[in-house]
Short mmCIF file of C-alpha atoms in Angstrom, two decimals:
data_model
loop_
_atom_site.label_atom_id
_atom_site.label_comp_id
_atom_site.label_asym_id
_atom_site.label_seq_id
_atom_site.Cartn_x
_atom_site.Cartn_y
_atom_site.Cartn_z
CA MET D 1431 143.95 -110.10 -170.96
CA PRO D 1432 142.65 -106.55 -170.28
CA PRO D 1433 141.11 -106.07 -166.80
CA ARG D 1434 137.70 -105.07 -168.18
CA ARG D 1435 137.47 -108.22 -170.30
CA GLN D 1436 138.43 -110.35 -167.31
CA ARG D 1437 135.68 -108.68 -165.29
CA ALA D 1438 133.15 -109.27 -168.08
CA LEU D 1439 134.06 -112.94 -168.28
CA ARG D 1440 133.73 -113.28 -164.50
CA VAL D 1441 130.19 -111.94 -164.80
CA ILE D 1442 129.12 -113.87 -167.90
CA ARG D 1443 130.68 -117.32 -167.45
CA PRO D 1444 129.03 -118.14 -164.10
CA ALA D 1445 125.71 -116.97 -165.48
CA LEU D 1446 126.12 -119.21 -168.50
CA ARG D 1447 126.93 -122.17 -166.25
CA ARG D 1448 123.85 -121.50 -164.11
CA GLN D 1449 121.73 -121.20 -167.20
CA GLY D 1450 123.07 -124.46 -168.59
CA ARG D 1451 122.73 -126.50 -165.39
CA GLY D 1452 119.27 -125.42 -164.40
CA ASP D 1453 120.09 -126.65 -160.87
CA THR D 1454 117.38 -126.41 -158.19
CA VAL D 1455 117.52 -127.02 -154.44
CA THR D 1456 114.65 -128.96 -152.93
CA ASP D 1457 113.49 -129.38 -149.36
CA ARG D 1458 111.99 -132.67 -148.17
CA THR D 1459 109.57 -130.98 -145.84
CA HIS D 1460 108.44 -128.08 -148.04
CA HIS D 1461 107.10 -128.11 -151.58
CA GLU D 1462 108.78 -125.84 -154.10
CA PRO D 1463 106.43 -123.35 -155.78
CA GLU D 1464 105.49 -124.06 -159.35
CA PRO D 1465 107.98 -122.48 -161.75
CA THR D 1466 106.60 -119.45 -163.54
CA GLU D 1467 107.09 -118.78 -167.22
CA PRO D 1468 109.81 -116.15 -167.60
CA ARG D 1469 108.75 -112.92 -169.23
CA SER D 1470 109.81 -112.81 -172.87
CA SER D 1471 111.32 -109.56 -174.11
CA ILE D 1472 110.99 -110.51 -177.77
CA VAL D 1473 109.13 -107.79 -179.64
CA ASP D 1474 109.55 -109.47 -183.01
CA ALA D 1475 111.78 -112.22 -184.35
CA ALA D 1476 111.85 -113.20 -187.98
CA LEU D 1477 113.89 -115.08 -190.55
CA TYR D 1478 114.41 -113.60 -194.00
CA ARG D 1479 115.62 -115.02 -197.25
CA ASP D 1480 116.11 -112.93 -200.41
CA GLY D 1481 114.55 -109.93 -198.68
CA LYS D 1482 111.33 -111.70 -197.69
CA ARG D 1483 110.09 -112.93 -194.34
CA ILE D 1484 109.95 -116.70 -194.34
CA SER D 1485 109.32 -117.43 -190.68
CA THR D 1486 108.26 -115.81 -187.40
CA PRO D 1487 109.64 -117.92 -184.53
CA SER D 1488 107.94 -117.57 -181.19
CA SER D 1489 111.05 -117.99 -179.04
CA LEU D 1490 114.80 -117.62 -179.13
CA ALA D 1491 115.27 -121.38 -179.13
CA GLU D 1492 112.99 -121.77 -182.15
CA THR D 1493 114.86 -118.94 -183.90
CA TYR D 1494 118.18 -120.70 -183.32
CA ARG D 1495 116.81 -124.02 -184.60
CA GLN D 1496 115.39 -122.56 -187.80
CA LEU D 1497 118.48 -120.45 -188.49
CA ARG D 1498 120.75 -123.49 -188.13
CA ALA D 1499 118.55 -125.38 -190.59
CA ASP D 1500 118.73 -122.61 -193.24
CA ALA D 1501 122.23 -121.39 -193.94
CA GLU D 1502 121.00 -118.73 -196.39
CA ALA D 1503 118.52 -117.12 -193.99
CA MET D 1504 119.05 -113.96 -191.94
CA ALA D 1505 117.60 -113.62 -188.45
CA TRP D 1506 116.41 -110.27 -187.16
CA ILE D 1507 115.65 -110.44 -183.45
CA GLY D 1508 114.11 -107.42 -181.76
CA LEU D 1509 114.24 -107.27 -177.94
CA TYR D 1510 112.93 -104.76 -175.43
CA LYS D 1511 114.70 -104.62 -172.06
CA PRO D 1512 115.83 -108.26 -172.21
CA SER D 1513 116.85 -110.23 -169.16
CA ASP D 1514 120.45 -111.24 -168.54
CA ALA D 1515 119.52 -114.86 -169.31
CA GLU D 1516 118.24 -113.91 -172.76
CA LEU D 1517 121.36 -111.90 -173.55
CA LEU D 1518 123.56 -114.74 -172.37
CA SER D 1519 121.63 -117.14 -174.57
CA LEU D 1520 122.20 -114.87 -177.57
CA ALA D 1521 125.87 -114.51 -176.68
CA ASP D 1522 126.27 -118.27 -176.58
CA GLU D 1523 124.44 -118.84 -179.87
CA PHE D 1524 126.03 -116.05 -181.94
CA ASP D 1525 129.42 -115.95 -180.21
CA LEU D 1526 129.02 -112.36 -179.07
CA HIS D 1527 131.98 -110.76 -177.36
CA PRO D 1528 131.73 -110.65 -173.54
CA LEU D 1529 132.50 -106.93 -173.41
CA ALA D 1530 129.67 -106.12 -175.80
CA VAL D 1531 127.27 -108.35 -173.87
CA GLU D 1532 128.27 -106.69 -170.61
CA ASP D 1533 127.57 -103.26 -172.13
CA ALA D 1534 124.17 -104.44 -173.33
CA MET D 1535 123.38 -105.71 -169.83
CA GLU D 1536 124.41 -102.57 -168.02
CA ALA D 1537 123.12 -100.05 -170.59
CA HIS D 1538 123.89 -96.36 -169.95
CA GLN D 1539 126.61 -96.44 -172.61
CA ARG D 1540 127.85 -93.66 -174.80
CA PRO D 1541 127.12 -93.90 -178.54
CA LYS D 1542 129.83 -95.97 -180.18
CA LEU D 1543 130.68 -98.50 -182.86
CA GLU D 1544 133.01 -101.40 -182.09
CA ARG D 1545 133.97 -104.33 -184.26
CA TYR D 1546 134.63 -107.73 -182.71
CA GLY D 1547 135.82 -109.95 -185.54
CA GLU D 1548 132.94 -110.16 -188.00
CA THR D 1549 130.40 -108.75 -185.53
CA LEU D 1550 129.60 -105.07 -185.15
CA PHE D 1551 128.38 -103.74 -181.82
CA VAL D 1552 126.62 -100.39 -182.10
CA VAL D 1553 125.23 -98.19 -179.34
CA LEU D 1554 122.84 -95.38 -180.28
CA ARG D 1555 120.96 -92.77 -178.28
CA ALA D 1556 117.53 -92.23 -179.79
CA ALA D 1557 115.53 -89.14 -178.86
CA ARG D 1558 111.96 -87.94 -179.03
CA TYR D 1559 110.40 -84.59 -178.18
CA LEU D 1560 107.56 -84.63 -175.64
CA ASP D 1561 105.26 -81.75 -176.57
CA ALA D 1562 103.22 -81.77 -173.35
CA ALA D 1563 106.26 -81.54 -171.07
CA GLU D 1564 108.36 -79.56 -173.59
CA GLU D 1565 111.36 -81.76 -172.94
CA VAL D 1566 113.53 -84.32 -174.73
CA ASP D 1567 113.34 -88.00 -173.83
CA PHE D 1568 116.41 -90.12 -174.62
CA ALA D 1569 116.52 -93.90 -174.99
CA GLU D 1570 119.37 -96.32 -175.54
CA LEU D 1571 119.54 -98.81 -178.40
CA HIS D 1572 122.11 -101.58 -178.87
CA LEU D 1573 122.69 -103.52 -182.09
CA PHE D 1574 124.66 -106.67 -182.75
CA VAL D 1575 125.24 -107.06 -186.49
CA GLY D 1576 126.99 -110.17 -187.74
CA PRO D 1577 126.95 -112.75 -190.53
CA GLY D 1578 123.34 -113.82 -190.97
CA PHE D 1579 121.88 -112.04 -187.92
CA VAL D 1580 120.85 -108.69 -186.48
CA ILE D 1581 119.94 -108.26 -182.81
CA THR D 1582 118.37 -105.01 -181.62
CA VAL D 1583 118.12 -104.33 -177.89
CA ARG D 1584 115.98 -101.36 -176.86
CA HIS D 1585 116.14 -99.83 -173.39
CA GLY D 1586 113.51 -97.16 -173.99
CA ALA D 1587 110.44 -96.20 -175.99
CA ALA D 1588 112.35 -94.74 -178.94
CA PRO D 1589 112.92 -95.51 -181.72
CA ASN D 1590 109.95 -97.29 -183.29
CA LEU D 1591 111.73 -100.30 -184.75
CA SER D 1592 108.46 -101.86 -185.82
CA ALA D 1593 108.12 -99.09 -188.38
CA VAL D 1594 111.72 -99.73 -189.48
CA ARG D 1595 110.98 -103.42 -189.93
CA ARG D 1596 107.83 -102.67 -191.97
CA ARG D 1597 109.79 -100.27 -194.15
CA MET D 1598 112.46 -102.87 -194.81
CA GLU D 1599 109.92 -105.61 -195.51
CA ASP D 1600 108.23 -103.29 -198.02
CA ASP D 1601 111.58 -102.92 -199.80
CA PRO D 1602 112.86 -106.47 -200.43
CA GLU D 1603 115.64 -105.20 -202.70
CA LEU D 1604 117.15 -103.27 -199.80
CA LEU D 1605 116.53 -106.01 -197.24
CA ARG D 1606 118.21 -108.50 -199.57
CA LEU D 1607 121.50 -106.67 -198.95
CA GLY D 1608 121.66 -108.33 -195.53
CA PRO D 1609 122.41 -107.29 -191.95
CA GLU D 1610 124.22 -104.09 -192.93
CA ALA D 1611 121.06 -102.92 -194.68
CA VAL D 1612 119.17 -103.36 -191.41
CA LEU D 1613 121.90 -101.40 -189.63
CA TYR D 1614 121.48 -98.62 -192.20
CA ALA D 1615 117.70 -98.57 -191.71
CA VAL D 1616 118.04 -98.32 -187.92
CA LEU D 1617 120.67 -95.58 -188.17
CA ASP D 1618 118.50 -93.69 -190.63
CA SER D 1619 115.47 -93.99 -188.32
CA VAL D 1620 117.40 -92.75 -185.28
CA VAL D 1621 118.89 -89.79 -187.18
CA ASP D 1622 115.55 -88.90 -188.78
CA GLY D 1623 114.03 -89.04 -185.30
CA TYR D 1624 116.35 -86.21 -184.29
CA VAL D 1625 114.65 -83.79 -186.72
CA PRO D 1626 111.41 -83.31 -184.68
CA VAL D 1627 113.56 -82.96 -181.58
CA VAL D 1628 115.67 -80.28 -183.24
CA ASN D 1629 112.50 -78.43 -184.27
CA GLY D 1630 111.07 -78.73 -180.77
CA VAL D 1631 114.25 -77.41 -179.16
CA SER D 1632 114.38 -74.60 -181.73
CA ASN D 1633 110.85 -73.59 -180.74
CA ASP D 1634 111.86 -73.67 -177.06
CA VAL D 1635 114.81 -71.41 -177.80
CA ASP D 1636 112.50 -68.91 -179.54
CA GLU D 1637 110.12 -68.96 -176.56
CA ILE D 1638 113.02 -68.41 -174.17
CA GLU D 1639 114.14 -65.35 -176.14
CA VAL D 1640 110.65 -63.87 -175.72
CA GLN D 1641 110.73 -64.68 -172.00
CA VAL D 1642 114.14 -63.09 -171.57
CA PHE D 1643 113.13 -59.76 -173.08
CA GLY D 1644 109.78 -60.00 -171.31
CA ARG D 1645 111.66 -60.07 -167.99
CA ASP D 1646 110.08 -63.40 -166.96
CA PRO D 1647 111.59 -64.33 -163.56
CA LYS D 1648 111.32 -68.07 -164.37
CA VAL D 1649 113.37 -67.89 -167.56
CA SER D 1650 116.73 -68.55 -165.89
CA ARG D 1651 115.59 -71.97 -164.72
CA ARG D 1652 114.22 -72.81 -168.16
CA ILE D 1653 117.49 -71.77 -169.82
CA TYR D 1654 119.40 -74.04 -167.43
CA GLU D 1655 117.09 -77.02 -168.04
CA LEU D 1656 117.18 -76.58 -171.83
CA SER D 1657 120.97 -76.20 -171.76
CA ARG D 1658 121.21 -79.58 -170.00
CA GLU D 1659 118.96 -81.17 -172.63
CA VAL D 1660 121.06 -79.68 -175.44
CA LEU D 1661 124.22 -80.97 -173.75
CA GLU D 1662 122.66 -84.45 -173.57
CA PHE D 1663 121.64 -84.08 -177.21
CA GLN D 1664 125.24 -83.25 -178.12
CA ARG D 1665 126.44 -86.38 -176.33
CA ALA D 1666 123.97 -88.41 -178.40
CA THR D 1667 124.83 -86.88 -181.78
CA ARG D 1668 128.51 -85.94 -181.75
CA PRO D 1669 129.90 -89.52 -181.70
CA LEU D 1670 127.77 -90.41 -184.72
CA ALA D 1671 130.11 -88.63 -187.13
CA THR D 1672 133.02 -90.78 -185.93
CA MET D 1673 130.85 -93.89 -186.12
CA MET D 1674 129.80 -93.16 -189.71
CA ALA D 1675 133.43 -92.50 -190.62
CA GLY D 1676 134.35 -95.88 -189.10
CA LEU D 1677 131.68 -97.62 -191.18
CA GLU D 1678 132.86 -95.84 -194.32
CA ALA D 1679 136.45 -96.86 -193.66
CA GLY D 1680 135.39 -100.52 -193.73
CA PHE D 1681 133.40 -100.34 -196.98
CA GLU D 1682 136.14 -101.82 -199.15
CA LYS D 1683 137.50 -104.25 -196.58
CA TYR D 1684 134.12 -105.82 -195.78
CA GLY D 1685 132.70 -105.61 -199.30
CA THR D 1686 129.76 -103.28 -198.56
CA ASP D 1687 127.34 -103.00 -201.47
CA GLU D 1688 127.77 -99.79 -203.48
CA GLU D 1689 124.09 -98.85 -203.21
CA LEU D 1690 124.24 -99.36 -199.45
CA GLN D 1691 127.37 -97.21 -199.33
CA ARG D 1692 125.40 -94.35 -200.87
CA TYR D 1693 122.63 -94.79 -198.33
CA LEU D 1694 125.09 -94.75 -195.44
CA ARG D 1695 126.80 -91.63 -196.80
CA ASP D 1696 123.39 -89.96 -196.94
CA VAL D 1697 122.88 -90.79 -193.25
CA ALA D 1698 126.33 -89.31 -192.55
CA ASP D 1699 125.26 -86.07 -194.25
CA HIS D 1700 122.14 -85.91 -192.09
CA VAL D 1701 124.26 -86.56 -189.01
CA THR D 1702 126.48 -83.59 -189.89
CA GLU D 1703 123.45 -81.35 -190.36
CA VAL D 1704 121.88 -82.37 -187.05
CA THR D 1705 125.18 -82.02 -185.20
CA GLU D 1706 125.72 -78.51 -186.53
CA ARG D 1707 122.23 -77.44 -185.49
CA VAL D 1708 122.61 -78.88 -182.01
CA ASP D 1709 125.98 -77.17 -181.61
CA GLY D 1710 124.27 -73.96 -182.73
CA PHE D 1711 121.69 -74.34 -179.97
CA ARG D 1712 124.46 -74.55 -177.41
CA GLN D 1713 125.97 -71.29 -178.65
CA VAL D 1714 122.59 -69.54 -178.83
CA LEU D 1715 121.68 -70.61 -175.30
CA SER D 1716 125.06 -69.41 -174.08
CA ASP D 1717 124.41 -66.01 -175.68
CA ILE D 1718 120.86 -65.90 -174.29
CA LEU D 1719 122.19 -66.70 -170.83
CA ALA D 1720 124.68 -63.83 -171.11
CA VAL D 1721 121.95 -61.44 -172.31
CA ASN D 1722 119.66 -62.58 -169.50
CA ALA D 1723 122.42 -62.00 -166.95
CA THR D 1724 122.96 -58.51 -168.38
CA LEU D 1725 119.24 -57.74 -168.26
CA VAL D 1726 118.97 -59.05 -164.71
CA THR D 1727 121.94 -56.90 -163.68
CA GLN D 1728 120.41 -53.92 -165.43
CA GLN D 1729 117.09 -54.52 -163.69
CA GLN D 1730 118.86 -54.80 -160.35
CA ASN D 1731 120.72 -51.56 -161.04
CA GLU D 1732 117.45 -49.84 -161.90
CA GLU D 1733 115.89 -51.15 -158.71
CA MET D 1734 118.90 -49.99 -156.71
CA LYS D 1735 118.68 -46.59 -158.42
CA SER D 1736 114.99 -46.35 -157.55
CA LEU D 1737 115.73 -47.30 -153.95
CA THR D 1738 118.55 -44.76 -153.82
CA GLU D 1739 116.33 -42.03 -155.22
CA ALA D 1740 113.58 -42.94 -152.77
CA SER D 1741 116.10 -42.90 -149.94
CA PHE D 1742 117.43 -39.54 -151.11
CA GLU D 1743 113.94 -38.08 -151.23
CA GLN D 1744 113.25 -39.50 -147.81
CA ASN D 1745 116.45 -37.92 -146.47
CA GLU D 1746 115.42 -34.57 -147.95
CA GLU D 1747 112.08 -34.77 -146.23
CA ILE D 1748 113.79 -35.71 -142.97
CA LYS D 1749 116.08 -32.67 -143.35
CA LYS D 1750 113.12 -30.36 -143.82
CA ILE D 1751 111.25 -31.81 -140.90
CA SER D 1752 114.38 -31.63 -138.71
CA SER D 1753 115.03 -28.00 -139.77
CA TRP D 1754 111.53 -26.84 -138.99
CA ALA D 1755 111.59 -28.78 -135.74
CA ALA D 1756 114.82 -26.94 -134.76
CA ILE D 1757 113.36 -23.55 -135.77
CA LEU D 1758 110.17 -24.18 -133.78
CA PHE D 1759 112.21 -25.44 -130.84
CA ALA D 1760 114.10 -22.11 -130.48
CA PRO D 1761 111.12 -19.93 -129.36
CA THR D 1762 109.94 -22.78 -127.20
CA LEU D 1763 113.32 -22.75 -125.46
CA VAL D 1764 113.24 -18.99 -124.93
CA GLY D 1765 109.64 -19.10 -123.77
CA THR D 1766 110.41 -21.90 -121.40
CA ILE D 1767 113.25 -19.94 -119.79
CA TYR D 1768 111.13 -16.85 -119.45
CA GLY D 1769 108.30 -18.85 -118.05
CA MET D 1770 110.27 -19.85 -114.98
CA ASN D 1771 108.94 -18.11 -111.80
CA PHE D 1772 112.03 -16.88 -109.95
CA ASP D 1773 112.15 -13.49 -108.15
CA ASN D 1774 115.80 -12.88 -108.86
CA MET D 1775 115.57 -12.96 -112.66
CA PRO D 1776 116.70 -9.60 -114.13
CA GLU D 1777 114.25 -9.74 -117.03
CA THR D 1778 111.21 -10.31 -114.82
CA HIS D 1779 110.86 -6.70 -113.66
CA TRP D 1780 112.36 -5.14 -116.84
CA ALA D 1781 110.00 -2.96 -118.84
CA PHE D 1782 111.39 -4.22 -122.16
CA GLY D 1783 111.59 -7.86 -121.05
CA TYR D 1784 108.59 -9.08 -123.03
CA PRO D 1785 109.48 -7.34 -126.33
CA PHE D 1786 113.08 -8.48 -125.87
CA ALA D 1787 111.93 -12.11 -125.49
CA LEU D 1788 109.88 -11.86 -128.67
CA LEU D 1789 112.74 -10.24 -130.52
CA LEU D 1790 115.14 -12.93 -129.30
CA MET D 1791 112.81 -15.66 -130.52
CA ALA D 1792 112.56 -14.00 -133.93
CA ILE D 1793 116.32 -13.55 -134.23
CA VAL D 1794 117.05 -17.20 -133.31
CA CYS D 1795 114.41 -18.52 -135.71
CA ALA D 1796 115.61 -16.28 -138.53
CA THR D 1797 119.22 -17.26 -137.92
CA LEU D 1798 118.38 -20.99 -138.00
CA PHE D 1799 116.28 -20.52 -141.15
CA VAL D 1800 119.17 -18.80 -142.95
CA VAL D 1801 121.65 -21.47 -141.84
CA PHE D 1802 119.42 -24.36 -142.96
CA ARG D 1803 118.63 -22.62 -146.24
CA LYS D 1804 122.33 -22.24 -147.05
CA LYS D 1805 122.80 -25.96 -146.38
CA ASP D 1806 119.89 -26.74 -148.74
CA TRP D 1807 117.92 -28.31 -145.98
CA LEU D 1808 115.00 -25.97 -146.68
#
């Protein structure tokens, strides 16, 4: 036996035994609290015959009893975040495979279609676009489809299976085709639910393009977040093509109605269309990210160029200031030397000493001016 199946049985069998025994431990000195009614996760449970609802049981036990009493009826049980006990009860009644039950308990599964004997186990990732937050919300949906029963297990807000049930009940001819017709309706609802999400993501991509060329500093983060959503969207949609191909491969073997075959092929076409658009978003976002990186680099280069030009201009000003400071320092140096009061200085008693000092200052300043001018400092 495969290791994963052994692990699943180790989890499920003890739980089934505990559920069946209903053992309690009492204390002679303390009173046990009154048992509380367990929360029911049943959203809707109904029995159908010839495409029409004939009964609406209020509990799983009542559903089992009525289904056993009517061999021609089909049960459609809709659950929202069921407890392990409820799933184990369903597994015991409908002989569900332990691996499928374990997946339904744990959730967080990839989209897939697996066949266990006459029972199909389907995992779907529904999606909805939240306009206020401008993000995509994903929810997991599990289906058990077998002879005379359909069990839907939702782990999130989407999709709206109540609308699917109303649609099917308004079309008895389609509902009369049995559990596979319900599977088709759920698949169709999930895939149709992708269309508003695709439109919402497309609008986000357009807004991001405007932000990129508008040099919005926050656009990089938005591109990253949207890329993650698109990647999650791809994980939800890509396996659907393989799943639809698997259903189509079993049309002849399991005697699927011809009209239902056409409906399922139509869903497969929509899956292909959605998948192509989602893949296109991934490529567009990759291109936008590259363009944004180029624009950011270009902006950085322009900023560096501006800083370089400013630094160059500053250096030129410093050169000019330094040159004039050196020129003005020369006469100050000469004047300082001549201003020293020593008797033994030859220029002190020289008749041409003062004109010579002025001439020396002029020569030094002129020489420095010419030198700095040649060096383009002035």
